[in-house]
Each structure stands twice: as structure tokens, then as C-alpha cells.
Coordinates of C-alpha atoms in Angstrom, one line a residue:
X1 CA 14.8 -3.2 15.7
X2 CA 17.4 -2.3 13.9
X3 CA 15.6 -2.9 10.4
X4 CA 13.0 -0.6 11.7
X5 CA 15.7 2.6 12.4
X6 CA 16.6 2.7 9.0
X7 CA 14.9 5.1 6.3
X8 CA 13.3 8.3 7.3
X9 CA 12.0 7.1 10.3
X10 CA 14.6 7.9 12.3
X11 CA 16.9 6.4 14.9
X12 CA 15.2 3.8 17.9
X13 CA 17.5 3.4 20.6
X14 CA 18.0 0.0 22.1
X15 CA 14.7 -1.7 24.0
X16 CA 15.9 -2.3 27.5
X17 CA 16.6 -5.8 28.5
X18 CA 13.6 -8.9 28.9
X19 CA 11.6 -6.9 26.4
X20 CA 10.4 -8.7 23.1
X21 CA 12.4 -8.1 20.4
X22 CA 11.6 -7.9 17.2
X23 CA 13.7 -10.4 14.4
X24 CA 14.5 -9.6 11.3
X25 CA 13.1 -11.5 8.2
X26 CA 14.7 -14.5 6.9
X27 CA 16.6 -14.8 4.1
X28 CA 15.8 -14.8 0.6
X29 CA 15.6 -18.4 -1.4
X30 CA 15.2 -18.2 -4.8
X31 CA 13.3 -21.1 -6.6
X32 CA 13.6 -22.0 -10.2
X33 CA 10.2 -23.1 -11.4
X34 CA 10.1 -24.7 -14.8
X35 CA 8.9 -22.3 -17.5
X36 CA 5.3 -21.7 -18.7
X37 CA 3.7 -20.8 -21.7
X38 CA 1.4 -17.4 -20.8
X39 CA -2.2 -17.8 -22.4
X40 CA -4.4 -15.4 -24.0
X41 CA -7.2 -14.2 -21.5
X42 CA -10.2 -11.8 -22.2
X43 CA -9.4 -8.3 -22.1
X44 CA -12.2 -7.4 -19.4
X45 CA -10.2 -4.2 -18.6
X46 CA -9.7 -2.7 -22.2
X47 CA -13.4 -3.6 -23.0
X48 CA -14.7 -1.6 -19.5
X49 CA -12.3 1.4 -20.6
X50 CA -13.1 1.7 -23.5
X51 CA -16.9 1.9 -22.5
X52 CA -16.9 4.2 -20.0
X53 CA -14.4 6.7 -22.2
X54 CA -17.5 6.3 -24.7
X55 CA -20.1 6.9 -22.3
X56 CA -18.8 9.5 -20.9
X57 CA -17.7 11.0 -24.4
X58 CA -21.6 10.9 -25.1
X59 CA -23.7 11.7 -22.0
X60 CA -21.0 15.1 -21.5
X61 CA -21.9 15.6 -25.7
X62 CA -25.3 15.5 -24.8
X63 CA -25.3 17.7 -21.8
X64 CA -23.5 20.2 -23.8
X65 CA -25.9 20.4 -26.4
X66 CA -28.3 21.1 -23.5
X67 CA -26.6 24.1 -22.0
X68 CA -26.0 25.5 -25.7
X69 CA -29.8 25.3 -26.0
X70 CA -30.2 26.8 -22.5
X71 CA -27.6 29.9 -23.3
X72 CA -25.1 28.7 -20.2
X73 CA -21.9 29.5 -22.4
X74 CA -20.0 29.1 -19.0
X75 CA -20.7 26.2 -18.2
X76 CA -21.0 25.0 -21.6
X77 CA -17.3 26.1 -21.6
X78 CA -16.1 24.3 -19.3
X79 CA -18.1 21.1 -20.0
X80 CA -16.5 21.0 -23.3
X81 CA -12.9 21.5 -22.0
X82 CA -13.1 18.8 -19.5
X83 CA -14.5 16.7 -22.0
X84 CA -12.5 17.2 -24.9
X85 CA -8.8 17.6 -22.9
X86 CA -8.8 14.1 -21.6
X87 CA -9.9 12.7 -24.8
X88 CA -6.8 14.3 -26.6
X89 CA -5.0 13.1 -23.8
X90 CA -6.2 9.6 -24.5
X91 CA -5.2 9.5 -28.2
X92 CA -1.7 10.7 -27.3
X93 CA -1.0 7.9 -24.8
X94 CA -2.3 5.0 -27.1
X95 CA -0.1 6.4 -30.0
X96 CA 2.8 6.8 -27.8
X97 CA 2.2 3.0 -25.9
X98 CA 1.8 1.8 -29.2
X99 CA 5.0 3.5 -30.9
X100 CA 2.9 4.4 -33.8
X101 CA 4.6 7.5 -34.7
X102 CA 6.8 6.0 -37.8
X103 CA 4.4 3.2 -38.7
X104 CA 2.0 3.2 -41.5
X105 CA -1.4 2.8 -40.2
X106 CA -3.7 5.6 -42.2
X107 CA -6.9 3.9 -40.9
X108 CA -5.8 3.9 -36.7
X109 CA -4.5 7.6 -37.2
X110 CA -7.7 8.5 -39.0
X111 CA -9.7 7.0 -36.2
X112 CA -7.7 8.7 -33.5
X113 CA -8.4 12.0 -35.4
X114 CA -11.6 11.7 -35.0
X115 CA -11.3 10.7 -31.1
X116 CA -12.3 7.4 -31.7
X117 CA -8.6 6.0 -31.0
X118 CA -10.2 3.3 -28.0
X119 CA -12.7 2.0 -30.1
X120 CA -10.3 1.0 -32.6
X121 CA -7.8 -0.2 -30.2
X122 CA -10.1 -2.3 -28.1
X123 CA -11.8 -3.7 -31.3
X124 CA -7.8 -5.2 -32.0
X125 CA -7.5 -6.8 -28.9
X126 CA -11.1 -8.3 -29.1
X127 CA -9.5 -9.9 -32.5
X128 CA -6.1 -10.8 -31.1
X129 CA -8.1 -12.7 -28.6
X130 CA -10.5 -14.5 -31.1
X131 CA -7.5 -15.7 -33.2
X132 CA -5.2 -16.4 -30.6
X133 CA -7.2 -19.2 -29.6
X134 CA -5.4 -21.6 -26.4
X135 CA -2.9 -23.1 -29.0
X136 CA 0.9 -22.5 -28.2
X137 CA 2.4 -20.5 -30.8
X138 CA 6.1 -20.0 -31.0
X139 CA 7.2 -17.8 -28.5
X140 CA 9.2 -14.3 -29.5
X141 CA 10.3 -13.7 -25.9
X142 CA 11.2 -14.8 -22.3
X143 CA 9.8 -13.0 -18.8
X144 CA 11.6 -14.0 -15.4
X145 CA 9.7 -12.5 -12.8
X146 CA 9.9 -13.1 -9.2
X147 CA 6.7 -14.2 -6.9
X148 CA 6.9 -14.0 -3.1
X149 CA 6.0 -16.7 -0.8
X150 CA 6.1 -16.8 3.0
X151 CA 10.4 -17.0 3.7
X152 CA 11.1 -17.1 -0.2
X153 CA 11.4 -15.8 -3.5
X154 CA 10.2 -18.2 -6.6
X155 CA 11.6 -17.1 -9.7
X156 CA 9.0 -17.5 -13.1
X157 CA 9.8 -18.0 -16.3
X158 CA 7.1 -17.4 -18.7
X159 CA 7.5 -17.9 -22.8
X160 CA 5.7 -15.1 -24.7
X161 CA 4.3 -14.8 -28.0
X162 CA 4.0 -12.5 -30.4
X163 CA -0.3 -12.2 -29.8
X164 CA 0.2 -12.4 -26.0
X165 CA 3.4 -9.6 -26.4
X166 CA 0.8 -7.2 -28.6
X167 CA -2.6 -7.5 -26.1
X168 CA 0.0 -7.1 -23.4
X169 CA 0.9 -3.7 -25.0
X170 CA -2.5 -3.0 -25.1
X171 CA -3.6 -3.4 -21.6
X172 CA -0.7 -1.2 -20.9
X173 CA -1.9 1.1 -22.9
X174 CA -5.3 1.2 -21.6
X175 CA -4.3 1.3 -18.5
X176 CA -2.5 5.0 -18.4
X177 CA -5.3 6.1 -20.8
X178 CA -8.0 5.0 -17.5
X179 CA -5.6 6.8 -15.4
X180 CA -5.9 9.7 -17.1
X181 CA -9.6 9.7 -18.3
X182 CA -10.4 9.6 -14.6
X183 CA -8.1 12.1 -13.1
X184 CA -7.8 14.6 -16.1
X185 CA -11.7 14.4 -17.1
X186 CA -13.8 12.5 -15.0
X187 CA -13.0 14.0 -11.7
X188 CA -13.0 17.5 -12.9
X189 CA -16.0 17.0 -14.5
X190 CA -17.6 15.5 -11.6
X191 CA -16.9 18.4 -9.9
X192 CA -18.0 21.0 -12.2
X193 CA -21.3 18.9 -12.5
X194 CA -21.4 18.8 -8.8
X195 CA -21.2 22.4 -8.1
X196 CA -23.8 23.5 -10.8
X197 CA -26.4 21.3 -8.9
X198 CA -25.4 22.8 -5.9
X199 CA -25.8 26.5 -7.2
X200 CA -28.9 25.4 -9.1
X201 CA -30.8 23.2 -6.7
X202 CA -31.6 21.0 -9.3
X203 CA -30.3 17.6 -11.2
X204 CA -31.7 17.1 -14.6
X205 CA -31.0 13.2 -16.3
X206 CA -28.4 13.9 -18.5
X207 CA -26.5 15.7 -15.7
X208 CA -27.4 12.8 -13.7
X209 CA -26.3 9.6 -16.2
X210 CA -22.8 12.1 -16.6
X211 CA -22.4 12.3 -12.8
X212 CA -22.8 8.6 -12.5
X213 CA -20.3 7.5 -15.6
X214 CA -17.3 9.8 -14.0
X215 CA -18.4 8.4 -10.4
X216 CA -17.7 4.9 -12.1
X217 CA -14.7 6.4 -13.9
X218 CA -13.0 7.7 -11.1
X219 CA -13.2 4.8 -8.8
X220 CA -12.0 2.3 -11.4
X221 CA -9.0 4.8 -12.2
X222 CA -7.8 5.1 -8.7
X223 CA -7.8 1.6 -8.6
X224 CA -5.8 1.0 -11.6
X225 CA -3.6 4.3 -10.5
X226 CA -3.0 2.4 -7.1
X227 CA -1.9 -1.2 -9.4
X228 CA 0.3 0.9 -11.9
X229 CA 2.1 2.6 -8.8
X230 CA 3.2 -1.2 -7.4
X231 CA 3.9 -2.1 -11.1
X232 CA 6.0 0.6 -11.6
X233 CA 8.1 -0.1 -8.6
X234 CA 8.1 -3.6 -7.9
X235 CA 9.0 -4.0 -11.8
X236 CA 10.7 -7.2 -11.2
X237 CA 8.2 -9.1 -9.5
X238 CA 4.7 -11.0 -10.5
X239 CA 2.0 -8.7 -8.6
X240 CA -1.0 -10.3 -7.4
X241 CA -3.8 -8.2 -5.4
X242 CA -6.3 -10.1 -3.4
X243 CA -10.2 -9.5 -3.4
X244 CA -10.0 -8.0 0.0
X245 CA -7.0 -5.8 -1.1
X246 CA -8.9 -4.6 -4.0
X247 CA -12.0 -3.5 -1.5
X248 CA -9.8 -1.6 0.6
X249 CA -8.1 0.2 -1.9
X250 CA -11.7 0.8 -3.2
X251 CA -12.7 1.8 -0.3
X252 CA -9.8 4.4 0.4
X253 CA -10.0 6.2 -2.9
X254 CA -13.6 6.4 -2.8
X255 CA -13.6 7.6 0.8
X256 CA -10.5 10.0 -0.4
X257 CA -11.9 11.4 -3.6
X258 CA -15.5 12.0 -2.7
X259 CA -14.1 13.6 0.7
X260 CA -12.2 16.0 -1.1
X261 CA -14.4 16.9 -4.1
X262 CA -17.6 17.8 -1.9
X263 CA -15.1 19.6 0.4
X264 CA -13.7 21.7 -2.9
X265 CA -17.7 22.0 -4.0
X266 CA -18.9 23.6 -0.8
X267 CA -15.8 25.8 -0.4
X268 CA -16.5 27.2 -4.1
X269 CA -20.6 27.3 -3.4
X270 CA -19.4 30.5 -1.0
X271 CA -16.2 31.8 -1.8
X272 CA -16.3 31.0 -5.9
X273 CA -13.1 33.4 -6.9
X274 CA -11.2 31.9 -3.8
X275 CA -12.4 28.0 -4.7
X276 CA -10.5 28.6 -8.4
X277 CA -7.5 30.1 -7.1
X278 CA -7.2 27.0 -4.4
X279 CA -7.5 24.8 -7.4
X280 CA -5.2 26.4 -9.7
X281 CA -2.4 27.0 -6.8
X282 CA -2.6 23.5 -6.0
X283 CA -2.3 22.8 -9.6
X284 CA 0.4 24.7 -10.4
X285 CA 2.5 23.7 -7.1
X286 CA 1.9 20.4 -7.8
X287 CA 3.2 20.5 -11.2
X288 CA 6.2 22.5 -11.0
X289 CA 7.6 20.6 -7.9
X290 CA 9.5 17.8 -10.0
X291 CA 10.9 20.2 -12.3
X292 CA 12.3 22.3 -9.4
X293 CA 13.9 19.0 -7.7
X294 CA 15.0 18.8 -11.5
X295 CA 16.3 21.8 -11.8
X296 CA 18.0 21.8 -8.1
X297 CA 19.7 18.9 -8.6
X298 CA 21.7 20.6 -11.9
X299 CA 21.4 16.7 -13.9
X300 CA 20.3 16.5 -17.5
X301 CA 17.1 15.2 -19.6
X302 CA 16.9 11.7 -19.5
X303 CA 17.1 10.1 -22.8
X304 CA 15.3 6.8 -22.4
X305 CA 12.0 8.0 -23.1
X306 CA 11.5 7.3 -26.3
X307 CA 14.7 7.0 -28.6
X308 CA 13.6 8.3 -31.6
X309 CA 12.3 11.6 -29.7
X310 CA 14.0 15.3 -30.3
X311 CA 15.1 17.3 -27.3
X312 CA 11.9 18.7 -27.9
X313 CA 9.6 15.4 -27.5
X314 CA 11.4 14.7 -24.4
X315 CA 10.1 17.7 -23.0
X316 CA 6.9 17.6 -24.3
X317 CA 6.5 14.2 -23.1
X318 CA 7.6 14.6 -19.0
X319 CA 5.1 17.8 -19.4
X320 CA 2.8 15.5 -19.8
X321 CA 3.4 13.0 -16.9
X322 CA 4.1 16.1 -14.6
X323 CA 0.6 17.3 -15.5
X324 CA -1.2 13.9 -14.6
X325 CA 1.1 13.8 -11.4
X326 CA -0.2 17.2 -10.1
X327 CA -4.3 16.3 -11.6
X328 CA -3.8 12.9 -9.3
X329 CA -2.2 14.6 -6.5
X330 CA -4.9 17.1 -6.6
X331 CA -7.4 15.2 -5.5
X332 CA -5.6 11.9 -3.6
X333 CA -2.1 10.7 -3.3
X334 CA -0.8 9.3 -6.4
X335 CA 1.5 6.3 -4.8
X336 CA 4.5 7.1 -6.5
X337 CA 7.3 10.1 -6.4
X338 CA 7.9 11.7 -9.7
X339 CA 11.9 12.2 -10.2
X340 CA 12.3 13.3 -13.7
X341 CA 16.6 12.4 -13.2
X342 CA 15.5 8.7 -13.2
X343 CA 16.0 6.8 -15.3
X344 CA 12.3 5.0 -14.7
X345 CA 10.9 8.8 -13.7
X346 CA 9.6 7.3 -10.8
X347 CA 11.5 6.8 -7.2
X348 CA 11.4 3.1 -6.4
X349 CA 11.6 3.2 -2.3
X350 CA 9.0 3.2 -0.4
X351 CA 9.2 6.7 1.5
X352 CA 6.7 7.2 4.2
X353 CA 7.8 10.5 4.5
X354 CA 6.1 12.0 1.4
X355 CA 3.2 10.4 2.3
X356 CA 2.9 11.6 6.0
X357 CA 3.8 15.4 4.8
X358 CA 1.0 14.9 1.8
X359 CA -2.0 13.9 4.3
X360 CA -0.7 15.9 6.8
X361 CA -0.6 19.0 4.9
X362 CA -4.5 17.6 2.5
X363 CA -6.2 17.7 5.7
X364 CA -5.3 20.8 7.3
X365 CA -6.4 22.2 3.8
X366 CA -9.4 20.6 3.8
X367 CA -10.2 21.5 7.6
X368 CA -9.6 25.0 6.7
X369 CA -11.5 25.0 3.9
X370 CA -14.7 23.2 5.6
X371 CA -14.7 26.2 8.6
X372 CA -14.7 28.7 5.9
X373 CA -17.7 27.2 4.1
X374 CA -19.4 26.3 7.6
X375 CA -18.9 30.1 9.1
X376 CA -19.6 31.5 6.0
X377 CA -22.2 29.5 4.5
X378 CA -25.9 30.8 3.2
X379 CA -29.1 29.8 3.0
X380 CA -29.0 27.4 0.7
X381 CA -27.9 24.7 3.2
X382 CA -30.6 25.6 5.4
X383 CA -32.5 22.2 4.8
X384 CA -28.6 20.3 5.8
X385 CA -28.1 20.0 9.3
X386 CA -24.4 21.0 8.7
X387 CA -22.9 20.3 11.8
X388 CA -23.3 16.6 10.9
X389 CA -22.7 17.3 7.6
X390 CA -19.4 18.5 9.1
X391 CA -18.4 15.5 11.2
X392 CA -19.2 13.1 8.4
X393 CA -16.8 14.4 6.2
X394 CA -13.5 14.9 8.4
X395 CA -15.0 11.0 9.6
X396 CA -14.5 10.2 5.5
X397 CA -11.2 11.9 5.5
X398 CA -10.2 9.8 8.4
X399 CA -11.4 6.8 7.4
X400 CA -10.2 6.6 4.2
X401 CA -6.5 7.2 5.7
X402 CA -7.4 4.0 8.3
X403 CA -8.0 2.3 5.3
X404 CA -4.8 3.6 3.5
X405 CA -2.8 2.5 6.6
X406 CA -4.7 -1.2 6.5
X407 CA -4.0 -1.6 3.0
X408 CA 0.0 -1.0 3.8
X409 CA 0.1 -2.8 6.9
X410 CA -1.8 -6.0 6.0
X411 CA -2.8 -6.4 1.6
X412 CA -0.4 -4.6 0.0
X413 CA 1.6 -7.5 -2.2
X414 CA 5.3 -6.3 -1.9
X415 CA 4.7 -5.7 2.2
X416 CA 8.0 -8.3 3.0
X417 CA 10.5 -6.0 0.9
X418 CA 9.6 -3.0 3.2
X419 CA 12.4 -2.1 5.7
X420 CA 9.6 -1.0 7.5
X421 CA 5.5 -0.9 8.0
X422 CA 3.3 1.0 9.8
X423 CA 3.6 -0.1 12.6
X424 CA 7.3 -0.6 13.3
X425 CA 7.1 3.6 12.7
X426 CA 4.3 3.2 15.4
X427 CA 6.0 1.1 17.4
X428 CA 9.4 2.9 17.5
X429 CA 7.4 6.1 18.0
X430 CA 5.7 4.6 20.8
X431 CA 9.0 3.7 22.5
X432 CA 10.9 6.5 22.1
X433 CA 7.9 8.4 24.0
X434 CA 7.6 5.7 26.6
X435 CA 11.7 6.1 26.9
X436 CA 11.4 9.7 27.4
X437 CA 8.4 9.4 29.8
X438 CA 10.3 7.0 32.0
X439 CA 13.2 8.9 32.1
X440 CA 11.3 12.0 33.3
X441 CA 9.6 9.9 36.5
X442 CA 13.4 8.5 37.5
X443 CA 15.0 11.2 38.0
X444 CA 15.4 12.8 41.1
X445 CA 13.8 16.0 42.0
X446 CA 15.8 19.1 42.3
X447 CA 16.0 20.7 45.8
X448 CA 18.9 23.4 46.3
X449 CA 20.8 22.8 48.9
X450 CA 20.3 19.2 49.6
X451 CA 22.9 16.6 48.3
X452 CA 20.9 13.4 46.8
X453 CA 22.6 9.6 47.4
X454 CA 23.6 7.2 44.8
X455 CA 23.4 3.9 47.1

């Protein structure tokens, strides 16, 4: 047990003798295989990001145009914002990906003037594709990565060329800007949508069609959030998912998200002042924790970013990733610590900790906020039997941590480099109460005046 004492867990004391105990993994073999040229493959992912940034770009258009007509300047307002801040957001990220900023591209700036940056983008990879073809070209670079098998560690070489390097930048690319679509606009907006149906008792199509498209939006970002996170920190490894891995991360963002937005809609259908300033505090707290840890720990900018950036970039730049830190964390656990004195920004261990204070601290905010709304609610829930309206959603909450914990435990990819998993915690938790328990019932009971034996 003793790789399961290490880390935050704590310190197991030794199981007592003819118990199983529990052996530590074997060592590491590392395996050469022979190298491999990397071909081209069909950028599915750009092609689906790029059409649901357009869709919802349009149906949200539309819907605004509806609520001008309609004189709802409020919520006109805020349509537009949450419509128009991730798209901005978008064309930043697939400049800054691409290191555009000192080339000469007039056309692909003009474009991402216009917010139509994606299209563009996606329309170059679709054309890389088409003339890369499945001839070997000669390759510009070299990738070792290392694959995991059952007791060993394969090492892969992989020759790159230049078309595969460039629609490799671009999935990247397209990858933070579906991240940030989904957190930054599409789950905002789903919950602005959501609420105005609530207050108005009624749904019209466009409403509808926009609902859906950020519903789609925000499931496929979590997932891609949830990949980037094992990415990030298991940088020197090939990362596979498998099918079932993939339904139970789908399964515990949806279960997550949905919980938590309906949670945030019924608390603001009642107390609407009170649902903003829960919003914004959880915002703002969210967003200036890194720079406090920053600050605290008295270290200086780091200066890998980007390096033709100013002092001033740099800052402009982690204000940016701060701010999609705290809009993920917002509404689920973002997988990954923000430490802006990295070097990589992001921690690289696996610390349960964080994530047991995080879900600890989510659902007591969301059990709070769910009595408020059921002990003050009005009358127009009075067709919802909210009781069970009640118990489904703390089931949700729960359920979507089970499948949190089944995903760690049992799918996620990088499982063998963990010093520890679920359920050693479990299991040294479980022993040091049974340790304690037994300890209690041995020892003798205390009578004054009545000397006990040994023998």
C-alpha cells in the first residue's frame, strides 16, 4: 500500500498480518517500434466545428432579429453578447494557433474580420486533405510518443510532413476554438434561452433550433475539453479513448451540465437579482484564483507563450485562458489546474484533491440553491410535481459524479501512471476506519478502582 499513501491522500498505516496486500505495478519496458509514416485522415472534427459555430452564429442572428421586432431590448442584449463574445473569441484563438500575427495573409484576416475566420480555416484543411492524397511526401519532422500496453511502455516514432504538420495545427486550433464556443457561448446562451421560456411559458422555433445547436455544442465541447485536459498532461504519450470511454465522459458532462444549468434557471425564475450575483461571484472567484496563487507565490510572467509577445500580450493572453478556466469551471470541472508559474500553465499531477474540494463544494451550492427555489417557488410550477422534480436532479448530480468516478477508475487512458485511483483512496479510507473501529471494541473498559490483567 505504500504506492497508495503517497499524494494527498494521506498516510495508511500497515494492514495487519494474513491480509491481502496490494503489489505495486511492474516495471516499465520500453519498446522501439520501427518508425511510421502518419497519413492524412478526414478532418471530421474541424468540419462538425465549424458547422455548428455557423449554425449557431445564424439561428442566435435570427432570434435576435425576432426580439428587435418584438421590442425585448433585454434580452435582445444579451442574445447578442453571448453571441458575438465567443465568436471574437473564436477568431483570436485561430490567429494565435496559427501564428498569423507577422504573416501576410490579407484575405484570412479579412475573413476573420468579418467573423467568418472557421469557414476559411476549415475550407484549408478540406484542401490540404484533397491534395495530400495517401502518397509519402518527404517528411519535415520526427514524433516519439510513447503508447501504453499492459506491463510496458512502446515507444513510436512517426515521420511527419509538412501537409500532415499544417492540418495537425489546424485540429489544434479547432479544438480550443470548440472549447470555447461551447463554454463561452453556447452554455450561456442555453441558459439565457432557457430561462426566457421558463418566464414566458412558451418556446417559439427559432428559440427552439438555437436551444438544440448549443445543446449539441455543449456536449461535443465537454468532450473535447475532457481529451485536451489528458493531452495537455500526458503530452508525451499517444492517447487513445475507447467507444465506451467516450460514452461515459458523455454521459458525465451531460448529466453535469444540464444538472447545473436547470439548477441556475430555476434559482433565477425566483430570486432573479440573487441568480446574477451567484453567477458573477462564481465568475469572478473562479477567475482571479490563479492569479492570486500567482501572485502568492512572488514568481514572474512566464515567457514561453508566444516569443514574439510584449509584456503586454503575455498578459493579455493568460487573461484569456483564466477567463475560459473560470466559464468551464462554472458550470463543470474543467480536468486540469491552471498554474500560470508553469511553464505549460497547466499542473501535470493528477490531484484528487481539487477535484474532491470542487464537487464537494458544486453540490452543496447547488443543494442550497434547489431549497431556495423549492421553498420559495410560485405558481408557475404548479403543473410540476416538484418534489420529483427535486429528487431527479440531485439523482443527475449524483450520477454524473458515479460516472466521473467510473471513467477514472476503469477508461481513462493514462490510469497505470496514477500513484493512485479511486479506489485505493477508498480503500485506504475504508481501512483506516475499520482500524479505528477495531481498536475502539479491544480495548478494555474503564472501571475505577479495578486493576485489569494482561495475561
Amino acid at each position: 500500500m505504500d504506492g497508495v499513501c503517497e499524494g494527498s491522500i494521506g498516510e495508511c498505516s500497515d494492514p495487519p498480518p494474513g491480509k491481502w496486500v496490494k503489489l505495486p505495478p511492474p516495471n516499465v519496458v520500453l519498446q522501439l517500434e520501427p518508425k511510421t509514416f502518419s497519413q492524412l485522415k478526414l478532418p471530421y472534427s474541424i468540419i462538425l466545428t465549424t458547422l455548428l459555430y455557423c449554425g449557431e452564429f445564424v439561428s442566435a442572428a435570427i432570434l435576435t432579429a425576432s426580439y428587435s421586432r418584438s421590442n425585448d431590448q433585454f434580452w435582445l442584449l444579451l442574445t447578442l453578447l453571448f453571441m458575438l463574445m465567443p465568436s471574437i473569441m473564436d477568431q483570436l484563438t485561430l490567429i494565435f494557433v496559427h501564428r498569423d500575427l507577422t504573416s501576410d495573409k490579407p484575405m484570412v484576416f479579412c475573413m476573420h474580420l468579418l467573423l467568418l475566420g472557421p469557414v476559411i480555416r476549415c475550407l484549408e484543411a478540406l484542401l490540404m486533405y484533397c491534395q495530400g492524397g495517401t502518397e509519402e511526401e518527404p517528411y519535415v519532422t520526427i514524433t516519439r510518443k510513447k503508447r501504453l500496453r499492459k506491463d510496458s511502455e512502446i515507444e513510436v516514432e512517426q515521420e511527419v510532413g509538412h501537409s500532415l504538420r499544417r492540418l495537425v495545427t489546424h485540429r489544434n486550433a479547432f479544438k480550443r476554438m470548440a472549447v470555447i464556443q461551447a463554454f463561452l457561448g453556447s452554455t450561456p446562451q442555453l441558459t439565457l434561452q432557457l430561462y426566457i421560456s421558463v418566464v414566458e411559458q412558451y418556446i417559439p422555433p427559432t428559440r427552439a433550433v438555437l436551444m438544440g445547436i448549443c445543446l449539441v455544442s455543449v456536449t461535443y465541447g465537454a468532450l473535447v475539453c475532457n481529451v485536451l485536459a489528458i493531452q495537455i498532461k500526458y503530452d508525451d504519450y499517444k492517447i487513445r479513448l475507447r467507444p465506451l470511454a467516450f460514452i461515459c465522459i458523455i454521459l458525465w458532462r451531460c448529466l453535469e451540465i444540464s444538472t447545473r444549468i436547470t439548477i441556475l434557471v430555476l434559482f433565477g425564475s425566483v430570486f432573479k437579482h440573487y441568480a446574477l450575483a451567484v453567477g458573477v461571484a462564481n465568475f469572478l472567484v473562479l477567475f482571479f484564483l490563479p492569479w492570486i496563487q500567482f501572485w502568492r507565490s512572488s514568481a514572474e510572467l512566464p515567457d514561453q507563450v508566444e516569443k514574439n509577445f510584449s509584456r503586454v500580450g503575455t498578459v493579455f493572453v493568460l487573461c484569456s485562458i483564466t477567463l475560459l478556466y473560470a466559464g468551464i469551471n462554472v458550470f463543470c470541472w474543467s480536468a486540469v489546474q491552471l498554474r500560470l508559474t508553469d511553464r505549460d500553465l497547466i499542473s501535470k499531477s493528477q490531484s484528487w484533491w481539487y477535484l474532491v474540494v470542487y464537487y464537494v463544494l458544486r453540490g452543496v451550492e447547488n443543494s442550497v440553491l434547489l431549497i431556495l427555489w423549492y421553498i420559495f417557488k410560485t405558481d408557475v410550477y404548479e403543473y410540476i410535481c416538484m418534489p420529483m422534480l427535486v429528487v431527479q436532479l440531485i439523482v443527475a448530480y449524483c450520477l454524473a459524479i458515479a460516472f466521473m468516478l467510473f471513467f477514472y477508475q476503469y477508461f481513462h487512458p493514462c490510469r497505470r501512471l496514477f500513484r493512485h485511483n479511486i479506489s485505493d483512496f477508498l480503500e485506504c479510507a475504508c481501512c483506516n476506519f475499520r482500524q479505528v473501529a477495531n481498536s475502539s471494541l479491544l480495548e478494555p473498559p474503564y472501571e475505577p478502582g479495578v486493576r485489569h490483567s494482561i495475561v
